PDB file of C-alpha atoms and ligand atoms in Angstrom:
ATOM      1  CA  MET A 596       2.194  41.502  16.773  1.00 55.00           C
ATOM      2  CA  ARG A 597       2.326  38.413  19.002  1.00 57.00           C
ATOM      3  CA  LEU A 598      -1.472  38.411  19.204  1.00 54.00           C
ATOM      4  CA  TYR A 599      -1.754  38.488  15.450  1.00 57.00           C
ATOM      5  CA  LEU A 600       0.604  35.590  15.144  1.00 52.00           C
ATOM      6  CA  VAL A 601      -1.414  33.658  17.672  1.00 49.00           C
ATOM      7  CA  ILE A 602      -4.612  34.432  15.821  1.00 48.00           C
ATOM      8  CA  LEU A 603      -3.015  33.433  12.515  1.00 50.00           C
ATOM      9  CA  PHE A 604      -1.811  30.181  14.033  1.00 48.00           C
ATOM     10  CA  PHE A 605      -5.226  29.234  15.244  1.00 47.00           C
ATOM     11  CA  ALA A 606      -6.855  30.287  11.978  1.00 48.00           C
ATOM     12  CA  MET A 607      -4.479  28.135  10.069  1.00 49.00           C
ATOM     13  CA  GLY A 608      -4.883  25.278  12.368  1.00 46.00           C
ATOM     14  CA  GLY A 609      -8.741  25.583  11.810  1.00 43.00           C
ATOM     15  CA  ILE A 610      -8.197  25.514   8.073  1.00 45.00           C
ATOM     16  CA  ILE A 611      -5.957  22.443   8.198  1.00 46.00           C
ATOM     17  CA  SER A 612      -8.066  20.466  10.662  1.00 45.00           C
ATOM     18  CA  GLY A 613     -11.187  21.549   8.831  1.00 46.00           C
ATOM     19  CA  GLN A 614      -9.778  20.001   5.683  1.00 51.00           C
ATOM     20  CA  ASP A 615      -8.751  16.883   7.519  1.00 55.00           C
ATOM     21  CA  ASP A 616     -12.249  16.554   9.032  1.00 65.00           C
ATOM     22  CA  ARG A 617     -13.766  16.765   5.533  1.00 82.00           C
ATOM     23  CA  PHE A 618     -11.606  13.811   4.402  1.00 95.00           C
ATOM     24  CA  GLU A 619     -11.733  12.032   7.825  1.00 96.00           C
ATOM     25  CA  ALA A 620     -15.504  11.625   7.396  1.00 96.00           C
ATOM     26  CA  ALA A 621     -14.957  10.295   3.837  1.00 97.00           C
ATOM     27  CA  ARG A 622     -12.268   7.895   5.192  1.00 97.00           C
ATOM     28  CA  ASN A 623     -14.478   6.582   7.974  1.00 98.00           C
ATOM     29  CA  SER A 624     -17.367   5.853   5.612  1.00 97.00           C
ATOM     30  CA  MET A 625     -14.969   4.250   3.157  1.00 98.00           C
ATOM     31  CA  VAL A 626     -13.829   1.922   5.934  1.00 98.00           C
ATOM     32  CA  ARG A 627     -17.382   1.228   7.038  1.00 98.00           C
ATOM     33  CA  PHE A 628     -19.130   0.707   3.761  1.00 98.00           C
ATOM     34  CA  GLN A 629     -16.326  -0.581   1.435  1.00 98.00           C
ATOM     35  CA  ILE A 630     -14.162  -2.425   3.725  1.00 98.00           C
ATOM     36  CA  MET A 631     -15.897  -3.704   6.896  1.00 98.00           C
ATOM     37  CA  ASN A 632     -19.060  -4.509   4.959  1.00 98.00           C
ATOM     38  CA  ARG A 633     -16.989  -6.839   2.726  1.00 98.00           C
ATOM     39  CA  GLY A 634     -15.537  -8.733   5.656  1.00 98.00           C
ATOM     40  CA  VAL A 635     -12.250  -7.148   6.652  1.00 98.00           C
ATOM     41  CA  THR A 636     -12.137  -7.339  10.432  1.00 98.00           C
ATOM     42  CA  ASP A 637      -8.493  -6.863  11.601  1.00 98.00           C
ATOM     43  CA  PRO A 638      -8.660  -3.752  13.865  1.00 98.00           C
ATOM     44  CA  ALA A 639      -5.041  -2.782  12.947  1.00 98.00           C
ATOM     45  CA  VAL A 640      -5.849  -2.762   9.316  1.00 99.00           C
ATOM     46  CA  LEU A 641      -9.052  -0.818   9.731  1.00 98.00           C
ATOM     47  CA  ASN A 642      -7.215   1.697  11.807  1.00 98.00           C
ATOM     48  CA  ALA A 643      -4.560   2.138   9.273  1.00 98.00           C
ATOM     49  CA  MET A 644      -7.121   2.618   6.526  1.00 98.00           C
ATOM     50  CA  ARG A 645      -8.758   5.313   8.781  1.00 98.00           C
ATOM     51  CA  LYS A 646      -5.437   7.063   9.202  1.00 97.00           C
ATOM     52  CA  VAL A 647      -3.591   7.194   5.898  1.00 98.00           C
ATOM     53  CA  PRO A 648      -4.620  10.376   3.972  1.00 97.00           C
ATOM     54  CA  ARG A 649      -5.404   8.625   0.652  1.00 98.00           C
ATOM     55  CA  HIS A 650      -6.312  12.000  -0.990  1.00 97.00           C
ATOM     56  CA  LEU A 651      -2.584  12.940  -0.809  1.00 97.00           C
ATOM     57  CA  PHE A 652      -1.656   9.832  -2.853  1.00 98.00           C
ATOM     58  CA  VAL A 653      -3.942  10.539  -5.891  1.00 98.00           C
ATOM     59  CA  GLN A 654      -3.274  13.054  -8.752  1.00 98.00           C
ATOM     60  CA  LYS A 655      -3.765  16.692  -8.055  1.00 97.00           C
ATOM     61  CA  GLY A 656      -7.294  17.770  -8.776  1.00 97.00           C
ATOM     62  CA  SER A 657      -8.732  14.305  -8.016  1.00 97.00           C
ATOM     63  CA  GLU A 658      -8.551  14.492  -4.241  1.00 96.00           C
ATOM     64  CA  SER A 659     -12.355  14.547  -3.770  1.00 96.00           C
ATOM     65  CA  GLU A 660     -12.579  11.169  -5.470  1.00 98.00           C
ATOM     66  CA  ALA A 661      -9.805   9.586  -3.447  1.00 98.00           C
ATOM     67  CA  TYR A 662     -12.260   7.657  -1.129  1.00 98.00           C
ATOM     68  CA  GLU A 663     -14.513   6.227  -3.861  1.00 98.00           C
ATOM     69  CA  ASP A 664     -14.806   2.528  -4.459  1.00 98.00           C
ATOM     70  CA  TYR A 665     -12.407   2.176  -7.486  1.00 98.00           C
ATOM     71  CA  PRO A 666      -8.762   2.326  -8.536  1.00 97.00           C
ATOM     72  CA  MET A 667      -7.517   5.676  -9.815  1.00 98.00           C
ATOM     73  CA  PRO A 668      -4.805   6.681 -12.281  1.00 98.00           C
ATOM     74  CA  ILE A 669      -1.479   7.915 -10.904  1.00 98.00           C
ATOM     75  CA  GLY A 670       0.225   8.665 -14.215  1.00 97.00           C
ATOM     76  CA  TYR A 671       2.680   6.513 -16.332  1.00 97.00           C
ATOM     77  CA  GLY A 672      -0.296   4.168 -17.097  1.00 96.00           C
ATOM     78  CA  GLN A 673      -0.293   2.985 -13.464  1.00 97.00           C
ATOM     79  CA  THR A 674      -3.017   3.043 -10.841  1.00 97.00           C
ATOM     80  CA  ILE A 675      -3.473   3.275  -7.123  1.00 98.00           C
ATOM     81  CA  SER A 676      -5.536   0.207  -6.112  1.00 98.00           C
ATOM     82  CA  GLN A 677      -9.144   0.306  -4.961  1.00 98.00           C
ATOM     83  CA  PRO A 678      -9.299   0.843  -1.134  1.00 98.00           C
ATOM     84  CA  PHE A 679     -10.907  -2.559  -0.434  1.00 98.00           C
ATOM     85  CA  ILE A 680      -8.138  -4.401  -2.317  1.00 98.00           C
ATOM     86  CA  VAL A 681      -5.488  -2.569  -0.271  1.00 98.00           C
ATOM     87  CA  ALA A 682      -7.254  -3.405   3.003  1.00 98.00           C
ATOM     88  CA  TYR A 683      -7.903  -6.998   1.949  1.00 98.00           C
ATOM     89  CA  MET A 684      -4.314  -7.687   0.881  1.00 98.00           C
ATOM     90  CA  THR A 685      -3.010  -6.010   4.083  1.00 99.00           C
ATOM     91  CA  GLU A 686      -5.199  -8.281   6.247  1.00 99.00           C
ATOM     92  CA  VAL A 687      -4.205 -11.428   4.374  1.00 98.00           C
ATOM     93  CA  VAL A 688      -0.479 -10.975   5.234  1.00 98.00           C
ATOM     94  CA  LYS A 689      -1.279 -10.710   8.885  1.00 98.00           C
ATOM     95  CA  PRO A 690       0.708  -7.534   9.737  1.00 99.00           C
ATOM     96  CA  SER A 691       1.994  -6.890  13.238  1.00 98.00           C
ATOM     97  CA  LYS A 692       4.400  -4.523  14.995  1.00 98.00           C
ATOM     98  CA  ARG A 693       7.628  -6.417  14.724  1.00 98.00           C
ATOM     99  CA  LYS A 694       7.258  -7.691  11.153  1.00 98.00           C
ATOM    100  CA  ARG A 695       9.341  -6.583   8.150  1.00 98.00           C
ATOM    101  CA  ALA A 696       7.600  -6.201   4.780  1.00 99.00           C
ATOM    102  CA  LEU A 697       8.623  -6.100   1.152  1.00 99.00           C
ATOM    103  CA  GLU A 698       6.344  -4.526  -1.466  1.00 99.00           C
ATOM    104  CA  ILE A 699       6.744  -4.833  -5.194  1.00 98.00           C
ATOM    105  CA  GLY A 700       5.112  -2.003  -7.093  1.00 98.00           C
ATOM    106  CA  THR A 701       5.358   1.161  -4.964  1.00 98.00           C
ATOM    107  CA  GLY A 702       3.103   3.163  -7.369  1.00 98.00           C
ATOM    108  CA  SER A 703       1.720   6.059  -5.306  1.00 98.00           C
ATOM    109  CA  GLY A 704       3.176   4.689  -2.015  1.00 98.00           C
ATOM    110  CA  TYR A 705      -0.344   4.225  -0.554  1.00 98.00           C
ATOM    111  CA  GLN A 706      -0.126   0.491   0.091  1.00 98.00           C
ATOM    112  CA  ALA A 707       3.302   0.950   1.717  1.00 98.00           C
ATOM    113  CA  ALA A 708       1.906   3.693   3.844  1.00 98.00           C
ATOM    114  CA  VAL A 709      -0.927   1.462   5.073  1.00 98.00           C
ATOM    115  CA  LEU A 710       1.470  -1.331   5.906  1.00 98.00           C
ATOM    116  CA  ALA A 711       3.887   1.053   7.543  1.00 98.00           C
ATOM    117  CA  GLN A 712       1.177   2.131  10.050  1.00 98.00           C
ATOM    118  CA  ILE A 713       1.334  -1.402  11.430  1.00 98.00           C
ATOM    119  CA  VAL A 714       4.660  -3.144  10.751  1.00 99.00           C
ATOM    120  CA  ASP A 715       8.212  -2.297  11.702  1.00 98.00           C
ATOM    121  CA  THR A 716       9.686  -1.562   8.315  1.00 98.00           C
ATOM    122  CA  VAL A 717       8.447  -1.550   4.687  1.00 99.00           C
ATOM    123  CA  TYR A 718      10.928  -2.022   1.853  1.00 99.00           C
ATOM    124  CA  THR A 719       9.290  -1.105  -1.490  1.00 99.00           C
ATOM    125  CA  ILE A 720      10.480  -1.322  -5.046  1.00 98.00           C
ATOM    126  CA  GLU A 721       9.128   0.578  -8.122  1.00 98.00           C
ATOM    127  CA  ILE A 722      10.131   0.032 -11.738  1.00 98.00           C
ATOM    128  CA  VAL A 723       8.983   3.511 -13.022  1.00 98.00           C
ATOM    129  CA  PRO A 724      11.722   5.876 -11.977  1.00 98.00           C
ATOM    130  CA  GLU A 725       9.521   8.927 -11.806  1.00 98.00           C
ATOM    131  CA  LEU A 726       6.978   7.070  -9.559  1.00 98.00           C
ATOM    132  CA  ALA A 727       9.811   5.823  -7.310  1.00 98.00           C
ATOM    133  CA  LYS A 728      11.055   9.386  -6.882  1.00 98.00           C
ATOM    134  CA  GLU A 729       7.700  10.973  -6.404  1.00 98.00           C
ATOM    135  CA  SER A 730       6.572   8.424  -3.864  1.00 98.00           C
ATOM    136  CA  ALA A 731       9.810   8.577  -1.909  1.00 98.00           C
ATOM    137  CA  GLU A 732       9.304  12.270  -1.613  1.00 98.00           C
ATOM    138  CA  ARG A 733       5.660  12.050  -0.700  1.00 98.00           C
ATOM    139  CA  LEU A 734       6.266   9.451   2.026  1.00 98.00           C
ATOM    140  CA  LYS A 735       9.104  11.506   3.451  1.00 98.00           C
ATOM    141  CA  LYS A 736       6.987  14.557   3.537  1.00 98.00           C
ATOM    142  CA  LEU A 737       4.226  12.700   5.277  1.00 97.00           C
ATOM    143  CA  GLY A 738       6.677  11.501   7.956  1.00 98.00           C
ATOM    144  CA  TYR A 739       6.780   7.787   7.065  1.00 98.00           C
ATOM    145  CA  ASN A 740      10.332   7.195   8.287  1.00 98.00           C
ATOM    146  CA  ASN A 741       9.956   3.396   8.259  1.00 98.00           C
ATOM    147  CA  ILE A 742       9.430   2.993   4.486  1.00 98.00           C
ATOM    148  CA  ILE A 743      12.457   2.623   2.193  1.00 98.00           C
ATOM    149  CA  VAL A 744      11.749   3.119  -1.467  1.00 98.00           C
ATOM    150  CA  LYS A 745      14.041   1.887  -4.281  1.00 98.00           C
ATOM    151  CA  TYR A 746      13.921   2.162  -8.065  1.00 98.00           C
ATOM    152  CA  GLY A 747      14.287  -1.135  -9.830  1.00 98.00           C
ATOM    153  CA  ASP A 748      12.822  -4.407 -11.069  1.00 98.00           C
ATOM    154  CA  GLY A 749      11.183  -6.080  -8.128  1.00 98.00           C
ATOM    155  CA  TYR A 750      11.506  -9.567  -9.813  1.00 98.00           C
ATOM    156  CA  GLN A 751      14.821 -10.086  -7.860  1.00 98.00           C
ATOM    157  CA  GLY A 752      13.336  -8.934  -4.534  1.00 98.00           C
ATOM    158  CA  TRP A 753      15.759  -7.218  -2.140  1.00 98.00           C
ATOM    159  CA  PRO A 754      18.244  -9.781  -1.057  1.00 98.00           C
ATOM    160  CA  ASP A 755      20.161  -7.379   1.281  1.00 98.00           C
ATOM    161  CA  HIS A 756      17.141  -7.031   3.592  1.00 98.00           C
ATOM    162  CA  ALA A 757      15.739 -10.569   3.184  1.00 98.00           C
ATOM    163  CA  PRO A 758      14.089 -12.495   4.669  1.00 98.00           C
ATOM    164  CA  PHE A 759      10.697 -10.793   4.888  1.00 99.00           C
ATOM    165  CA  ASP A 760       7.774 -11.871   7.093  1.00 99.00           C
ATOM    166  CA  ILE A 761       5.470 -10.166   4.538  1.00 99.00           C
ATOM    167  CA  ILE A 762       5.712  -9.709   0.779  1.00 99.00           C
ATOM    168  CA  VAL A 763       2.921  -7.830  -1.054  1.00 99.00           C
ATOM    169  CA  VAL A 764       3.061  -7.722  -4.841  1.00 98.00           C
ATOM    170  CA  THR A 765       0.790  -5.138  -6.503  1.00 98.00           C
ATOM    171  CA  ALA A 766       1.415  -5.803 -10.198  1.00 97.00           C
ATOM    172  CA  ALA A 767       0.531  -9.137 -11.894  1.00 97.00           C
ATOM    173  CA  PRO A 768       3.200 -11.443 -13.342  1.00 97.00           C
ATOM    174  CA  ASP A 769       2.409 -14.710 -15.228  1.00 96.00           C
ATOM    175  CA  ALA A 770       3.975 -16.722 -12.478  1.00 97.00           C
ATOM    176  CA  ILE A 771       5.320 -16.093  -8.962  1.00 98.00           C
ATOM    177  CA  PRO A 772       8.939 -14.890  -9.154  1.00 98.00           C
ATOM    178  CA  GLY A 773      11.190 -17.511  -7.586  1.00 98.00           C
ATOM    179  CA  PRO A 774      13.425 -14.944  -5.716  1.00 98.00           C
ATOM    180  CA  LEU A 775      10.379 -13.641  -3.814  1.00 98.00           C
ATOM    181  CA  ILE A 776       9.517 -17.169  -2.526  1.00 98.00           C
ATOM    182  CA  ASP A 777      13.205 -17.577  -1.536  1.00 98.00           C
ATOM    183  CA  GLN A 778      13.124 -14.299   0.375  1.00 98.00           C
ATOM    184  CA  LEU A 779      10.062 -15.182   2.441  1.00 98.00           C
ATOM    185  CA  ALA A 780      10.850 -15.832   6.045  1.00 98.00           C
ATOM    186  CA  GLU A 781       9.683 -18.964   7.970  1.00 98.00           C
ATOM    187  CA  ASN A 782       6.010 -18.446   8.760  1.00 98.00           C
ATOM    188  CA  GLY A 783       6.018 -15.578   6.156  1.00 98.00           C
ATOM    189  CA  ARG A 784       3.113 -14.679   3.973  1.00 98.00           C
ATOM    190  CA  LEU A 785       3.235 -13.428   0.423  1.00 99.00           C
ATOM    191  CA  VAL A 786       0.215 -12.160  -1.502  1.00 99.00           C
ATOM    192  CA  ILE A 787       0.370 -11.773  -5.302  1.00 98.00           C
ATOM    193  CA  PRO A 788      -2.013 -11.453  -8.272  1.00 98.00           C
ATOM    194  CA  VAL A 789      -1.015 -14.003 -10.961  1.00 98.00           C
ATOM    195  CA  GLY A 790      -2.235 -14.170 -14.500  1.00 96.00           C
ATOM    196  CA  ALA A 791      -2.021 -12.853 -18.084  1.00 92.00           C
ATOM    197  CA  PRO A 792      -2.047  -9.114 -18.483  1.00 85.00           C
ATOM    198  CA  SER A 793      -5.299  -7.545 -19.581  1.00 78.00           C
ATOM    199  CA  ALA A 794      -7.230 -10.595 -18.173  1.00 86.00           C
ATOM    200  CA  VAL A 795      -8.646 -11.364 -14.818  1.00 92.00           C
ATOM    201  CA  GLN A 796      -5.949 -12.557 -12.433  1.00 97.00           C
ATOM    202  CA  GLU A 797      -6.077 -14.799  -9.383  1.00 98.00           C
ATOM    203  CA  LEU A 798      -4.920 -13.442  -6.001  1.00 98.00           C
ATOM    204  CA  ILE A 799      -2.656 -16.156  -4.488  1.00 98.00           C
ATOM    205  CA  LEU A 800      -1.423 -16.473  -0.866  1.00 98.00           C
ATOM    206  CA  VAL A 801       1.920 -18.149  -0.458  1.00 98.00           C
ATOM    207  CA  GLU A 802       2.886 -19.385   3.041  1.00 98.00           C
ATOM    208  CA  LYS A 803       6.180 -20.773   4.209  1.00 98.00           C
ATOM    209  CA  LYS A 804       5.782 -23.399   6.943  1.00 98.00           C
ATOM    210  CA  LYS A 805       8.706 -25.457   8.149  1.00 97.00           C
ATOM    211  CA  GLY A 806      10.424 -24.584   4.893  1.00 94.00           C
ATOM    212  CA  LYS A 807       7.526 -25.835   2.783  1.00 97.00           C
ATOM    213  CA  ILE A 808       5.489 -23.689   0.484  1.00 98.00           C
ATOM    214  CA  GLU A 809       1.732 -23.705   0.623  1.00 98.00           C
ATOM    215  CA  LYS A 810      -0.361 -21.819  -1.891  1.00 98.00           C
ATOM    216  CA  SER A 811      -4.015 -20.854  -1.663  1.00 98.00           C
ATOM    217  CA  ARG A 812      -6.183 -19.120  -4.162  1.00 98.00           C
ATOM    218  CA  LEU A 813      -8.117 -16.200  -2.665  1.00 98.00           C
ATOM    219  CA  SER A 814     -10.164 -14.300  -5.271  1.00 97.00           C
ATOM    220  CA  PHE A 815     -10.147 -12.859  -8.767  1.00 97.00           C
ATOM    221  CA  VAL A 816      -8.627  -9.430  -9.167  1.00 96.00           C
ATOM    222  CA  ARG A 817      -7.373  -7.134 -11.887  1.00 95.00           C
ATOM    223  CA  PHE A 818      -3.975  -5.465 -11.594  1.00 96.00           C
ATOM    224  CA  VAL A 819      -1.630  -3.721 -14.002  1.00 95.00           C
ATOM    225  CA  PRO A 820       1.042  -6.050 -15.479  1.00 96.00           C
ATOM    226  CA  PHE A 821       4.288  -6.885 -13.822  1.00 97.00           C
ATOM    227  CA  LYS A 822       7.035  -5.403 -15.927  1.00 97.00           C
ATOM    228  CA  ARG A 823      10.648  -6.468 -16.441  1.00 95.00           C
ATOM    229  CA  LEU A 824      13.591  -4.161 -16.999  1.00 92.00           C
TER     230      LEU A 824
HETATM  231  N1  LIG B 415       0.937  -0.350  -4.556  1.00 83.85           N
HETATM  232  C1  LIG B 415       0.568   0.728  -5.403  1.00 83.85           C
HETATM  233  C2  LIG B 415      -0.128   0.292  -6.654  1.00 83.85           C
HETATM  234  C3  LIG B 415       0.579   0.667  -7.914  1.00 83.85           C
HETATM  235  S1  LIG B 415       0.212  -0.230  -9.426  1.00 83.85           S
HETATM  236  C4  LIG B 415      -0.162   1.872  -4.732  1.00 83.85           C
HETATM  237  O1  LIG B 415      -0.598   1.693  -3.570  1.00 83.85           O
HETATM  238  O2  LIG B 415      -0.399   2.951  -5.305  1.00 83.85           O
HETATM  239  C5  LIG B 415       1.504  -1.316  -9.524  1.00 83.85           C
HETATM  240  C6  LIG B 415       2.902  -0.685  -9.659  1.00 83.85           C
HETATM  241  O3  LIG B 415       3.807  -1.744  -9.906  1.00 83.85           O
HETATM  242  C7  LIG B 415       3.069   0.246 -10.844  1.00 83.85           C
HETATM  243  O4  LIG B 415       3.507   1.518 -10.249  1.00 83.85           O
HETATM  244  C8  LIG B 415       4.137  -0.347 -11.759  1.00 83.85           C
HETATM  245  O5  LIG B 415       5.020   0.563 -12.247  1.00 83.85           O
HETATM  246  C9  LIG B 415       4.850  -1.295 -10.756  1.00 83.85           C
HETATM  247  N2  LIG B 415       5.647  -2.368 -11.253  1.00 83.85           N
HETATM  248  C10 LIG B 415       5.270  -3.204 -12.289  1.00 83.85           C
HETATM  249  N3  LIG B 415       6.157  -4.135 -12.473  1.00 83.85           N
HETATM  250  C11 LIG B 415       7.143  -3.876 -11.553  1.00 83.85           C
HETATM  251  C12 LIG B 415       8.352  -4.548 -11.190  1.00 83.85           C
HETATM  252  N4  LIG B 415       8.873  -5.576 -11.913  1.00 83.85           N
HETATM  253  N5  LIG B 415       9.112  -4.152 -10.138  1.00 83.85           N
HETATM  254  C13 LIG B 415       8.698  -3.078  -9.462  1.00 83.85           C
HETATM  255  N6  LIG B 415       7.546  -2.393  -9.706  1.00 83.85           N
HETATM  256  C14 LIG B 415       6.753  -2.827 -10.678  1.00 83.85           C
END
């Protein structure tokens, strides 16, 4: 009996790690060809992208596409961002071990998971209640104990946990919400796509230095619209 259990244990381990290996190779080539080749160099970000099992954040049945070079639907008219965009935005906010991050637009929870590999805590807000619930469950199941998901309108930020060293917004408003700038810590970095819905938007970096706000325009991007409750 005990021998059977031991054999079963190893057989299952083999199946599980076999699956992981299949996706691990896909993840490594995603990082190499889509992310490093386009100029992302921060080792912590590259490691996080190699670790987070993106195939568990896409819809069932689409796992084999999870490491391709495009965004994918996650239901409710929303998308999980293209891997490169996730890596690029993560690098831009300069994540490190002691920092606390706020994300607006949890979606699948993937961007939150990538940040959570590196920083101390990720607070994340999602306006579609079903997505907030699904992602909270997914992240818990995957063991991300340093991510706190809340349902709501991210426009107001999360005053109870402010200020944040990092703010990442993954839906595009017409203008940068004032409360998010207020909740940015000294030397904090906020990255946000800004522009009209259904158009090309600009990715903007906001830095707070000695209380002053500096904005820089990074690139053109396309995100789902920032909604209001
Ligand atoms: N970061 C996500 C990307 C999701 S797409 C991921 O890694 O999968 C952007 C998400 O922002 C959508 O789920 C959308 O519902 C959400 N969203 C849009 N407006 C919002 C708002 N005002 N507050 C919180 N979430 C919002």
